[in-house]
Amino acid sequence: KAGVTQTPRYLIKTRGQQVTLSCSPISGHRSVSWYQQTPGQGLQFLFEYFSETQRNKGNFPGRFSGRQFSNSRSEMNVSTLELGDSALYLCASSLVPGSQETQYFGPGTRLLVL
Amino acid sequence: AQTVTQSQPEMSVQEAETVTLSCTYDTSENNYYLFWYKQPPSRQMILVIRQEAYKQQNATENRFSVNFQKAAKSFSLKISDSQLGDTAMYFCASQVSSGSARQLTFGSGTQLTVLP
């Protein structure tokens, strides 16, 4: 079974621009979560989607948004990019959003904001 | 709120030796799950092992095993017969569901270097 895929793998943007990242979960997985990883803040939860609905959201400004499609693929969008948004963005999928469900991660998208 | 603490930012071990990485956590939930993930230089987050909090038996996965002490809220990872490929950042994490919200909380990580 193919793993979680994320596109693009690397991205360079300038301040003020917006960016869209994509995540395709493992086949059959319907829950997708997004995390931001930075050297200073570590791994922080952004949001989780299941059945095209956002179920949970972390403590991030409204510039960070996401959505999920009927095939469970998910996108996250960051508008009005700031230098501090430079990070590795990780997507994880699981069968359903239960605490007993292991989340499997994609390779990440490395975003650099100049 | 959940917290996960890893007090060892860096560790090293000689190839073929055994090393233990420490982790403590705090949660008010009764039903939770604990994980160790590794992140090698490729940055891919890979599941190493998971432990159900309701199980007293410690999880094992080949050379990897945990020492789960529920009362002490401790969840350490033991790597036996360390290999060069074990060099990675290791993250301890706890996962709970509260209502409809499920969240995976990570520790700050321990950078493990296996020396030849």
PDB file of C-alpha atoms in Angstrom:
ATOM      1  CA  LYS A   1       0.000   0.000   0.000  1.00  0.00           C
ATOM      2  CA  ALA A   2       1.384   3.408  -0.898  1.00  0.00           C
ATOM      3  CA  GLY A   3       2.158   5.718   1.978  1.00  0.00           C
ATOM      4  CA  VAL A   4       1.078   9.278   2.598  1.00  0.00           C
ATOM      5  CA  THR A   5       2.203  11.558  -0.187  1.00  0.00           C
ATOM      6  CA  GLN A   6       2.719  15.292  -0.011  1.00  0.00           C
ATOM      7  CA  THR A   7       3.281  17.778  -2.789  1.00  0.00           C
ATOM      8  CA  PRO A   8       5.290  19.783  -3.400  1.00  0.00           C
ATOM      9  CA  ARG A   9       8.272  18.620  -1.383  1.00  0.00           C
ATOM     10  CA  TYR A  10      10.018  21.967  -1.403  1.00  0.00           C
ATOM     11  CA  LEU A  11       8.697  25.464  -1.852  1.00  0.00           C
ATOM     12  CA  ILE A  12      10.183  28.932  -1.775  1.00  0.00           C
ATOM     13  CA  LYS A  13       7.868  31.915  -1.425  1.00  0.00           C
ATOM     14  CA  THR A  14       8.191  35.578  -0.523  1.00  0.00           C
ATOM     15  CA  ARG A  15       6.465  37.424   2.274  1.00  0.00           C
ATOM     16  CA  GLY A  16       2.873  38.338   1.529  1.00  0.00           C
ATOM     17  CA  GLN A  17       2.314  35.537  -0.947  1.00  0.00           C
ATOM     18  CA  GLN A  18       0.024  32.610  -0.328  1.00  0.00           C
ATOM     19  CA  VAL A  19       0.736  28.902  -0.643  1.00  0.00           C
ATOM     20  CA  THR A  20      -1.254  25.700  -0.991  1.00  0.00           C
ATOM     21  CA  LEU A  21       0.107  22.343   0.109  1.00  0.00           C
ATOM     22  CA  SER A  22      -1.434  19.004  -0.794  1.00  0.00           C
ATOM     23  CA  CYS A  23      -1.662  15.691   1.025  1.00  0.00           C
ATOM     24  CA  SER A  24      -2.946  12.342  -0.217  1.00  0.00           C
ATOM     25  CA  PRO A  25      -3.591   9.869   2.601  1.00  0.00           C
ATOM     26  CA  ILE A  26      -2.966   6.154   2.622  1.00  0.00           C
ATOM     27  CA  SER A  27      -5.663   4.390   0.625  1.00  0.00           C
ATOM     28  CA  GLY A  28      -8.670   3.784   2.856  1.00  0.00           C
ATOM     29  CA  HIS A  29      -7.651   6.380   5.418  1.00  0.00           C
ATOM     30  CA  ARG A  30     -10.249   9.062   5.905  1.00  0.00           C
ATOM     31  CA  SER A  31      -8.676  11.241   8.579  1.00  0.00           C
ATOM     32  CA  VAL A  32      -5.958  13.736   7.726  1.00  0.00           C
ATOM     33  CA  SER A  33      -4.047  15.922  10.181  1.00  0.00           C
ATOM     34  CA  TRP A  34      -1.524  18.669   9.567  1.00  0.00           C
ATOM     35  CA  TYR A  35       1.453  19.620  11.724  1.00  0.00           C
ATOM     36  CA  GLN A  36       4.021  22.384  11.564  1.00  0.00           C
ATOM     37  CA  GLN A  37       7.597  21.606  12.590  1.00  0.00           C
ATOM     38  CA  THR A  38      10.098  24.360  13.361  1.00  0.00           C
ATOM     39  CA  PRO A  39      13.378  24.313  15.285  1.00  0.00           C
ATOM     40  CA  GLY A  40      12.027  26.755  17.856  1.00  0.00           C
ATOM     41  CA  GLN A  41       8.496  25.482  18.445  1.00  0.00           C
ATOM     42  CA  GLY A  42       8.908  21.816  17.607  1.00  0.00           C
ATOM     43  CA  LEU A  43       5.924  19.902  16.277  1.00  0.00           C
ATOM     44  CA  GLN A  44       2.633  21.739  16.549  1.00  0.00           C
ATOM     45  CA  PHE A  45      -0.812  20.563  15.557  1.00  0.00           C
ATOM     46  CA  LEU A  46      -2.550  22.654  12.916  1.00  0.00           C
ATOM     47  CA  PHE A  47      -5.854  20.926  12.183  1.00  0.00           C
ATOM     48  CA  GLU A  48      -7.582  17.637  11.462  1.00  0.00           C
ATOM     49  CA  TYR A  49     -10.131  16.737   8.824  1.00  0.00           C
ATOM     50  CA  PHE A  50     -12.495  13.806   8.573  1.00  0.00           C
ATOM     51  CA  SER A  51     -15.327  13.336   6.095  1.00  0.00           C
ATOM     52  CA  GLU A  52     -14.609  16.749   4.621  1.00  0.00           C
ATOM     53  CA  THR A  53     -15.162  18.438   7.998  1.00  0.00           C
ATOM     54  CA  GLN A  54     -12.627  20.122  10.225  1.00  0.00           C
ATOM     55  CA  ARG A  55     -12.816  18.342  13.550  1.00  0.00           C
ATOM     56  CA  ASN A  56     -10.119  20.099  15.493  1.00  0.00           C
ATOM     57  CA  LYS A  57      -7.886  23.101  15.097  1.00  0.00           C
ATOM     58  CA  GLY A  58      -4.678  24.080  16.819  1.00  0.00           C
ATOM     59  CA  ASN A  59      -3.636  27.502  18.023  1.00  0.00           C
ATOM     60  CA  PHE A  60      -2.747  29.107  14.718  1.00  0.00           C
ATOM     61  CA  PRO A  61      -3.977  32.358  13.161  1.00  0.00           C
ATOM     62  CA  GLY A  62      -6.751  32.414  10.605  1.00  0.00           C
ATOM     63  CA  ARG A  63      -4.171  32.736   7.819  1.00  0.00           C
ATOM     64  CA  PHE A  64      -3.838  28.977   8.110  1.00  0.00           C
ATOM     65  CA  SER A  65      -6.751  27.095   6.629  1.00  0.00           C
ATOM     66  CA  GLY A  66      -7.456  23.737   5.121  1.00  0.00           C
ATOM     67  CA  ARG A  67      -9.998  21.557   3.464  1.00  0.00           C
ATOM     68  CA  GLN A  68     -10.636  17.956   2.623  1.00  0.00           C
ATOM     69  CA  PHE A  69     -12.127  16.529  -0.523  1.00  0.00           C
ATOM     70  CA  SER A  70     -14.502  13.631  -0.976  1.00  0.00           C
ATOM     71  CA  ASN A  71     -11.599  11.329  -1.858  1.00  0.00           C
ATOM     72  CA  SER A  72      -9.983  12.233   1.515  1.00  0.00           C
ATOM     73  CA  ARG A  73      -7.202  14.233  -0.080  1.00  0.00           C
ATOM     74  CA  SER A  74      -6.487  17.380   1.870  1.00  0.00           C
ATOM     75  CA  GLU A  75      -5.015  20.773   1.178  1.00  0.00           C
ATOM     76  CA  MET A  76      -3.779  23.424   3.524  1.00  0.00           C
ATOM     77  CA  ASN A  77      -3.448  27.058   2.606  1.00  0.00           C
ATOM     78  CA  VAL A  78      -1.398  29.791   4.188  1.00  0.00           C
ATOM     79  CA  SER A  79      -2.214  33.323   3.134  1.00  0.00           C
ATOM     80  CA  THR A  80      -0.114  36.447   3.572  1.00  0.00           C
ATOM     81  CA  LEU A  81       3.029  34.506   4.313  1.00  0.00           C
ATOM     82  CA  GLU A  82       5.356  35.688   7.058  1.00  0.00           C
ATOM     83  CA  LEU A  83       9.006  34.809   7.601  1.00  0.00           C
ATOM     84  CA  GLY A  84       7.995  32.782  10.654  1.00  0.00           C
ATOM     85  CA  ASP A  85       5.921  30.465   8.483  1.00  0.00           C
ATOM     86  CA  SER A  86       9.124  28.870   7.217  1.00  0.00           C
ATOM     87  CA  ALA A  87       8.824  25.304   8.427  1.00  0.00           C
ATOM     88  CA  LEU A  88       8.391  21.664   7.574  1.00  0.00           C
ATOM     89  CA  TYR A  89       4.694  20.933   7.145  1.00  0.00           C
ATOM     90  CA  LEU A  90       3.784  17.347   7.866  1.00  0.00           C
ATOM     91  CA  CYS A  91       0.591  15.594   6.960  1.00  0.00           C
ATOM     92  CA  ALA A  92      -0.565  12.430   8.713  1.00  0.00           C
ATOM     93  CA  SER A  93      -3.409  10.055   7.970  1.00  0.00           C
ATOM     94  CA  SER A  94      -5.340   7.437   9.893  1.00  0.00           C
ATOM     95  CA  LEU A  95      -8.371   5.279   9.244  1.00  0.00           C
ATOM     96  CA  VAL A  96     -10.629   7.391  11.429  1.00  0.00           C
ATOM     97  CA  PRO A  97      -9.955  10.131  13.981  1.00  0.00           C
ATOM     98  CA  GLY A  98      -9.986   7.971  17.114  1.00  0.00           C
ATOM     99  CA  SER A  99      -7.380   8.051  19.851  1.00  0.00           C
ATOM    100  CA  GLN A 100      -6.677   4.377  19.172  1.00  0.00           C
ATOM    101  CA  GLU A 101      -5.761   5.065  15.568  1.00  0.00           C
ATOM    102  CA  THR A 102      -2.081   5.408  14.701  1.00  0.00           C
ATOM    103  CA  GLN A 103      -1.255   8.361  12.502  1.00  0.00           C
ATOM    104  CA  TYR A 104       1.127   7.730   9.613  1.00  0.00           C
ATOM    105  CA  PHE A 105       3.132  10.619   8.285  1.00  0.00           C
ATOM    106  CA  GLY A 106       4.088  11.814   4.847  1.00  0.00           C
ATOM    107  CA  PRO A 107       7.556  13.047   3.882  1.00  0.00           C
ATOM    108  CA  GLY A 108       6.606  16.668   4.496  1.00  0.00           C
ATOM    109  CA  THR A 109       6.726  19.888   2.514  1.00  0.00           C
ATOM    110  CA  ARG A 110       9.604  22.190   3.336  1.00  0.00           C
ATOM    111  CA  LEU A 111       8.484  25.813   2.978  1.00  0.00           C
ATOM    112  CA  LEU A 112      10.955  28.662   2.950  1.00  0.00           C
ATOM    113  CA  VAL A 113       9.594  32.200   3.116  1.00  0.00           C
ATOM    114  CA  LEU A 114      11.998  34.940   2.020  1.00  0.00           C
TER     115      LEU A 114
ATOM    116  CA  ALA B   1      -4.168  19.610  28.256  1.00  0.00           C
ATOM    117  CA  GLN B   2      -1.493  17.111  27.458  1.00  0.00           C
ATOM    118  CA  THR B   3       2.222  17.596  27.908  1.00  0.00           C
ATOM    119  CA  VAL B   4       5.091  15.372  26.842  1.00  0.00           C
ATOM    120  CA  THR B   5       8.609  15.926  28.143  1.00  0.00           C
ATOM    121  CA  GLN B   6      11.848  14.541  26.782  1.00  0.00           C
ATOM    122  CA  SER B   7      14.694  15.683  29.010  1.00  0.00           C
ATOM    123  CA  GLN B   8      17.578  14.367  26.892  1.00  0.00           C
ATOM    124  CA  PRO B   9      18.145  16.626  23.870  1.00  0.00           C
ATOM    125  CA  GLU B  10      21.036  14.497  22.619  1.00  0.00           C
ATOM    126  CA  MET B  11      22.368  11.006  23.218  1.00  0.00           C
ATOM    127  CA  SER B  12      24.955   8.781  21.622  1.00  0.00           C
ATOM    128  CA  VAL B  13      25.571   5.045  21.702  1.00  0.00           C
ATOM    129  CA  GLN B  14      28.126   2.700  20.244  1.00  0.00           C
ATOM    130  CA  GLU B  15      26.985   0.397  17.496  1.00  0.00           C
ATOM    131  CA  ALA B  16      25.616  -2.924  18.882  1.00  0.00           C
ATOM    132  CA  GLU B  17      25.101  -1.419  22.333  1.00  0.00           C
ATOM    133  CA  THR B  18      21.799  -0.701  24.102  1.00  0.00           C
ATOM    134  CA  VAL B  19      20.402   2.750  24.762  1.00  0.00           C
ATOM    135  CA  THR B  20      17.328   4.026  26.605  1.00  0.00           C
ATOM    136  CA  LEU B  21      15.521   7.252  25.742  1.00  0.00           C
ATOM    137  CA  SER B  22      13.360   8.831  28.436  1.00  0.00           C
ATOM    138  CA  CYS B  23       9.917  10.351  28.195  1.00  0.00           C
ATOM    139  CA  THR B  24       7.360  11.546  30.715  1.00  0.00           C
ATOM    140  CA  TYR B  25       3.850  12.692  29.946  1.00  0.00           C
ATOM    141  CA  ASP B  26       0.885  14.208  31.655  1.00  0.00           C
ATOM    142  CA  THR B  27      -2.763  13.815  30.768  1.00  0.00           C
ATOM    143  CA  SER B  28      -6.055  13.907  32.603  1.00  0.00           C
ATOM    144  CA  GLU B  29      -7.619  11.399  30.228  1.00  0.00           C
ATOM    145  CA  ASN B  30      -7.999   7.753  31.180  1.00  0.00           C
ATOM    146  CA  ASN B  31      -7.954   6.473  27.627  1.00  0.00           C
ATOM    147  CA  TYR B  32      -4.794   7.405  25.776  1.00  0.00           C
ATOM    148  CA  TYR B  33      -2.131   5.965  23.524  1.00  0.00           C
ATOM    149  CA  LEU B  34       1.601   6.531  23.516  1.00  0.00           C
ATOM    150  CA  PHE B  35       3.965   6.460  20.575  1.00  0.00           C
ATOM    151  CA  TRP B  36       7.592   6.726  19.667  1.00  0.00           C
ATOM    152  CA  TYR B  37       8.359   8.115  16.238  1.00  0.00           C
ATOM    153  CA  LYS B  38      11.773   8.513  14.651  1.00  0.00           C
ATOM    154  CA  GLN B  39      12.759  11.215  12.192  1.00  0.00           C
ATOM    155  CA  PRO B  40      15.985  10.475  10.305  1.00  0.00           C
ATOM    156  CA  PRO B  41      17.820  13.128   8.294  1.00  0.00           C
ATOM    157  CA  SER B  42      15.327  12.616   5.466  1.00  0.00           C
ATOM    158  CA  ARG B  43      12.747  14.232   7.841  1.00  0.00           C
ATOM    159  CA  GLN B  44      10.255  11.422   7.212  1.00  0.00           C
ATOM    160  CA  MET B  45       8.431  10.711  10.488  1.00  0.00           C
ATOM    161  CA  ILE B  46       8.369   6.962  11.018  1.00  0.00           C
ATOM    162  CA  LEU B  47       6.391   5.060  13.625  1.00  0.00           C
ATOM    163  CA  VAL B  48       8.662   3.008  15.880  1.00  0.00           C
ATOM    164  CA  ILE B  49       6.293   1.579  18.468  1.00  0.00           C
ATOM    165  CA  ARG B  50       2.982   2.237  20.179  1.00  0.00           C
ATOM    166  CA  GLN B  51       1.568   1.425  23.601  1.00  0.00           C
ATOM    167  CA  GLU B  52      -2.040   1.293  24.698  1.00  0.00           C
ATOM    168  CA  ALA B  53      -2.362   2.840  28.153  1.00  0.00           C
ATOM    169  CA  TYR B  54      -4.862   0.205  29.274  1.00  0.00           C
ATOM    170  CA  LYS B  55      -2.359  -2.582  28.632  1.00  0.00           C
ATOM    171  CA  GLN B  56       0.076  -3.419  31.382  1.00  0.00           C
ATOM    172  CA  GLN B  57       2.326  -5.418  29.075  1.00  0.00           C
ATOM    173  CA  ASN B  58       5.148  -3.409  27.563  1.00  0.00           C
ATOM    174  CA  ALA B  59       5.128  -3.206  23.769  1.00  0.00           C
ATOM    175  CA  THR B  60       8.005  -4.665  21.803  1.00  0.00           C
ATOM    176  CA  GLU B  61       8.885  -4.400  18.140  1.00  0.00           C
ATOM    177  CA  ASN B  62      12.008  -6.342  17.180  1.00  0.00           C
ATOM    178  CA  ARG B  63      14.955  -4.427  18.697  1.00  0.00           C
ATOM    179  CA  PHE B  64      12.695  -1.744  20.142  1.00  0.00           C
ATOM    180  CA  SER B  65      10.852  -2.062  23.432  1.00  0.00           C
ATOM    181  CA  VAL B  66       9.255   0.283  25.908  1.00  0.00           C
ATOM    182  CA  ASN B  67       9.143   0.530  29.668  1.00  0.00           C
ATOM    183  CA  PHE B  68       5.669   1.874  30.406  1.00  0.00           C
ATOM    184  CA  GLN B  69       5.154   2.985  33.999  1.00  0.00           C
ATOM    185  CA  LYS B  70       1.588   4.274  34.119  1.00  0.00           C
ATOM    186  CA  ALA B  71       1.584   5.513  37.717  1.00  0.00           C
ATOM    187  CA  ALA B  72       4.787   7.435  37.140  1.00  0.00           C
ATOM    188  CA  LYS B  73       3.583   8.597  33.697  1.00  0.00           C
ATOM    189  CA  SER B  74       6.828   7.407  32.212  1.00  0.00           C
ATOM    190  CA  PHE B  75       7.317   5.880  28.772  1.00  0.00           C
ATOM    191  CA  SER B  76      10.940   5.112  27.885  1.00  0.00           C
ATOM    192  CA  LEU B  77      12.230   3.528  24.682  1.00  0.00           C
ATOM    193  CA  LYS B  78      14.978   0.905  24.722  1.00  0.00           C
ATOM    194  CA  ILE B  79      16.899   0.194  21.555  1.00  0.00           C
ATOM    195  CA  SER B  80      18.926  -3.002  21.630  1.00  0.00           C
ATOM    196  CA  ASP B  81      21.793  -3.879  19.308  1.00  0.00           C
ATOM    197  CA  SER B  82      21.922  -0.300  18.014  1.00  0.00           C
ATOM    198  CA  GLN B  83      22.586   0.095  14.306  1.00  0.00           C
ATOM    199  CA  LEU B  84      23.959   3.029  12.331  1.00  0.00           C
ATOM    200  CA  GLY B  85      20.554   3.368  10.680  1.00  0.00           C
ATOM    201  CA  ASP B  86      19.015   4.102  14.080  1.00  0.00           C
ATOM    202  CA  THR B  87      20.632   7.537  14.008  1.00  0.00           C
ATOM    203  CA  ALA B  88      17.662   9.917  14.063  1.00  0.00           C
ATOM    204  CA  MET B  89      15.619  12.323  16.134  1.00  0.00           C
ATOM    205  CA  TYR B  90      13.234  10.363  18.333  1.00  0.00           C
ATOM    206  CA  PHE B  91       9.931  11.844  19.399  1.00  0.00           C
ATOM    207  CA  CYS B  92       7.699  10.607  22.172  1.00  0.00           C
ATOM    208  CA  ALA B  93       4.004  11.412  21.702  1.00  0.00           C
ATOM    209  CA  SER B  94       0.670  10.931  23.419  1.00  0.00           C
ATOM    210  CA  GLN B  95      -2.716  10.800  21.767  1.00  0.00           C
ATOM    211  CA  VAL B  96      -6.130  11.273  23.343  1.00  0.00           C
ATOM    212  CA  SER B  97      -9.644  11.943  22.202  1.00  0.00           C
ATOM    213  CA  SER B  98     -11.704  14.493  24.053  1.00  0.00           C
ATOM    214  CA  GLY B  99     -15.202  14.740  22.680  1.00  0.00           C
ATOM    215  CA  SER B 100     -14.830  14.896  18.932  1.00  0.00           C
ATOM    216  CA  ALA B 101     -11.285  16.227  19.098  1.00  0.00           C
ATOM    217  CA  ARG B 102      -8.293  13.952  18.723  1.00  0.00           C
ATOM    218  CA  GLN B 103      -4.830  15.358  19.186  1.00  0.00           C
ATOM    219  CA  LEU B 104      -1.321  13.965  19.036  1.00  0.00           C
ATOM    220  CA  THR B 105       1.085  15.862  21.311  1.00  0.00           C
ATOM    221  CA  PHE B 106       4.824  15.537  20.790  1.00  0.00           C
ATOM    222  CA  GLY B 107       7.807  15.965  23.047  1.00  0.00           C
ATOM    223  CA  SER B 108      10.753  18.101  21.996  1.00  0.00           C
ATOM    224  CA  GLY B 109      12.731  15.128  20.743  1.00  0.00           C
ATOM    225  CA  THR B 110      16.015  13.355  21.496  1.00  0.00           C
ATOM    226  CA  GLN B 111      18.730  13.315  18.839  1.00  0.00           C
ATOM    227  CA  LEU B 112      20.302   9.874  18.909  1.00  0.00           C
ATOM    228  CA  THR B 113      23.627   9.262  17.218  1.00  0.00           C
ATOM    229  CA  VAL B 114      24.896   5.724  16.780  1.00  0.00           C
ATOM    230  CA  LEU B 115      28.681   5.690  16.623  1.00  0.00           C
ATOM    231  CA  PRO B 116      30.618   3.112  14.573  1.00  0.00           C
TER     232      PRO B 116
END
